[in-house]
Short mmCIF file of C-alpha atoms in Angstrom, two decimals:
data_model
loop_
_atom_site.label_atom_id
_atom_site.label_comp_id
_atom_site.label_asym_id
_atom_site.label_seq_id
_atom_site.Cartn_x
_atom_site.Cartn_y
_atom_site.Cartn_z
CA MET A 1 113.85 103.69 211.27
CA ARG A 2 115.68 102.22 214.23
CA ILE A 3 115.70 98.60 215.38
CA ALA A 4 114.36 99.75 218.76
CA ASP A 5 111.18 100.75 216.90
CA PHE A 6 110.34 97.11 216.23
CA LEU A 7 112.39 95.05 218.72
CA SER A 8 111.02 95.28 222.25
CA PRO A 9 113.10 94.17 225.28
CA GLN A 10 110.48 91.46 225.92
CA ALA A 11 111.26 89.91 222.52
CA VAL A 12 114.90 89.09 223.35
CA VAL A 13 116.10 85.72 224.65
CA ALA A 14 119.65 85.34 225.95
CA ASP A 15 119.81 81.54 225.91
CA MET A 16 117.43 79.86 223.48
CA GLN A 17 116.73 76.18 223.98
CA ALA A 18 116.16 75.19 220.33
CA ARG A 19 118.54 72.62 218.86
CA THR A 20 117.11 72.22 215.34
CA LYS A 21 116.02 74.59 212.61
CA ALA A 22 112.33 73.75 213.17
CA GLU A 23 112.70 74.32 216.93
CA VAL A 24 114.41 77.69 216.27
CA LEU A 25 111.46 78.88 214.17
CA ARG A 26 109.02 77.78 216.88
CA GLU A 27 111.01 79.44 219.67
CA LEU A 28 111.34 82.69 217.72
CA SER A 29 107.59 82.64 217.07
CA ALA A 30 106.81 81.95 220.74
CA THR A 31 109.11 84.82 221.72
CA LEU A 32 107.24 87.17 219.36
CA VAL A 33 103.90 86.08 220.83
CA ARG A 34 105.11 86.69 224.41
CA ALA A 35 106.03 90.25 223.42
CA HIS A 36 102.95 90.76 221.22
CA PRO A 37 100.06 88.58 222.51
CA THR A 38 97.75 89.47 219.61
CA LEU A 39 99.96 87.47 217.24
CA ARG A 40 99.29 83.76 216.64
CA GLU A 41 102.25 81.45 217.06
CA ASP A 42 101.06 78.88 214.50
CA ARG A 43 100.72 81.57 211.81
CA LEU A 44 104.18 82.98 212.62
CA VAL A 45 105.80 79.55 212.42
CA ALA A 46 104.09 78.89 209.07
CA VAL A 47 105.27 82.23 207.60
CA LEU A 48 108.87 81.66 208.72
CA GLN A 49 108.86 78.04 207.48
CA GLU A 50 107.47 79.12 204.11
CA ARG A 51 110.33 81.60 203.65
CA GLU A 52 112.93 78.98 204.65
CA LYS A 53 111.65 76.71 201.86
CA LEU A 54 112.95 79.30 199.38
CA GLY A 55 116.44 79.03 200.88
CA SER A 56 118.02 79.37 204.27
CA THR A 57 118.01 82.81 205.88
CA GLY A 58 121.30 81.86 207.57
CA ILE A 59 123.50 84.62 206.17
CA GLY A 60 126.75 83.28 207.62
CA GLU A 61 129.12 84.30 210.39
CA GLY A 62 126.74 82.73 212.91
CA VAL A 63 123.77 84.95 211.95
CA ALA A 64 120.31 84.12 210.58
CA ILE A 65 117.45 86.50 209.81
CA PRO A 66 114.29 84.43 209.39
CA HIS A 67 111.60 86.72 208.06
CA GLY A 68 108.25 86.97 206.38
CA LYS A 69 105.04 88.90 205.91
CA LEU A 70 101.82 88.28 207.76
CA ALA A 71 98.31 89.48 206.92
CA GLY A 72 96.57 91.41 209.67
CA MET A 73 99.68 92.90 211.25
CA ASP A 74 99.75 96.65 211.63
CA SER A 75 103.49 97.12 212.21
CA LEU A 76 106.87 95.48 211.82
CA GLN A 77 107.81 93.22 214.77
CA ALA A 78 110.97 91.33 215.64
CA ALA A 79 112.43 88.81 218.05
CA PHE A 80 116.08 88.15 218.78
CA CYS A 81 117.42 84.96 220.31
CA VAL A 82 120.94 83.78 221.10
CA SER A 83 121.88 80.10 220.92
CA ARG A 84 124.92 79.54 223.10
CA THR A 85 125.52 76.09 221.58
CA GLY A 86 124.76 76.98 217.96
CA VAL A 87 122.29 75.36 215.57
CA ASP A 88 122.74 73.87 212.12
CA PHE A 89 120.55 76.36 210.24
CA GLU A 90 121.83 75.42 206.77
CA SER A 91 123.73 78.70 206.71
CA ILE A 92 125.50 79.75 203.50
CA ASP A 93 128.93 79.26 205.15
CA GLY A 94 128.00 75.87 206.63
CA LYS A 95 128.86 77.01 210.17
CA PRO A 96 126.58 76.80 213.22
CA THR A 97 124.24 79.74 213.75
CA HIS A 98 124.16 81.48 217.14
CA LEU A 99 122.32 84.76 216.51
CA PHE A 100 118.72 84.67 215.27
CA PHE A 101 116.86 87.85 214.35
CA ALA A 102 113.27 87.09 213.28
CA LEU A 103 111.42 89.81 211.44
CA VAL A 104 107.71 89.76 210.60
CA ALA A 105 106.15 92.56 208.59
CA PRO A 106 102.63 93.49 207.54
CA GLU A 107 101.62 91.91 204.25
CA ASN A 108 101.85 95.11 202.16
CA SER A 109 105.07 96.60 203.50
CA ALA A 110 107.83 95.80 201.03
CA GLY A 111 109.80 98.99 201.59
CA VAL A 112 109.81 98.85 205.39
CA HIS A 113 110.54 95.12 205.38
CA LEU A 114 113.54 95.49 203.05
CA LYS A 115 114.95 98.48 204.94
CA ALA A 116 114.74 96.57 208.21
CA LEU A 117 116.48 93.52 206.70
CA ALA A 118 119.25 95.71 205.32
CA ARG A 119 119.71 97.50 208.65
CA ILE A 120 119.91 94.24 210.61
CA SER A 121 122.29 92.71 208.09
CA ARG A 122 124.58 95.75 208.24
CA LEU A 123 124.60 95.74 212.04
CA PHE A 124 125.55 92.08 212.31
CA LYS A 125 128.40 92.31 209.79
CA ASN A 126 130.56 93.75 212.59
CA PRO A 127 132.54 90.88 214.23
CA ARG A 128 133.15 92.85 217.46
CA PHE A 129 129.43 93.49 217.81
CA ARG A 130 128.59 89.81 217.24
CA ALA A 131 131.16 88.81 219.88
CA ALA A 132 129.76 91.34 222.37
CA ILE A 133 126.26 89.92 221.88
CA LEU A 134 127.52 86.38 222.52
CA GLU A 135 129.26 87.53 225.70
CA ALA A 136 126.29 89.52 227.05
CA PRO A 137 124.88 87.77 230.14
CA SER A 138 121.22 88.77 229.90
CA ALA A 139 118.42 89.62 227.49
CA ALA A 140 118.39 93.20 228.83
CA ASP A 141 122.12 93.54 228.10
CA ILE A 142 121.66 92.12 224.60
CA HIS A 143 118.79 94.51 223.84
CA ALA A 144 120.86 97.45 225.13
CA LEU A 145 123.81 96.46 222.93
CA ILE A 146 121.60 96.23 219.83
CA VAL A 147 119.98 99.61 220.50
CA GLN A 148 123.37 101.21 221.21
CA GLU A 149 125.03 99.78 218.09
CA ASP A 150 122.05 100.73 215.92
CA ALA A 151 122.22 104.33 217.16
CA ARG A 152 125.76 104.77 215.81
CA PRO A 153 126.02 106.83 212.64
#
């Protein structure tokens, strides 16, 4: 499984406008809906909010991976947004979060969901990669960087 299998270029935002955690979840959901019009934004927001109640998905180093499962989906879908200013996402390191990778999986897809989370987490551990994403000028450039980095062995 490659990230390009579930992250379309249309689901990438180079300069998100959200300034709060709630706004981030709404903007990620809206981004997913733009790329996949059959999804419902209100349901996506609810799923992501429900997961955040268990504990922040801000994994540190400026990265958060909000995620959840949604009934009626037939495949894994993702959105990726960059906040140039950073958002207090209650991250485990207490630092502002700049890189948001939302992942929504079909309700009965534990294996695929966990593999995708692990792959994303591994990718964003690389500080040079995170810096390159923050410096990328456009959504197309960001998507290309993610696909390129994910293709490395």
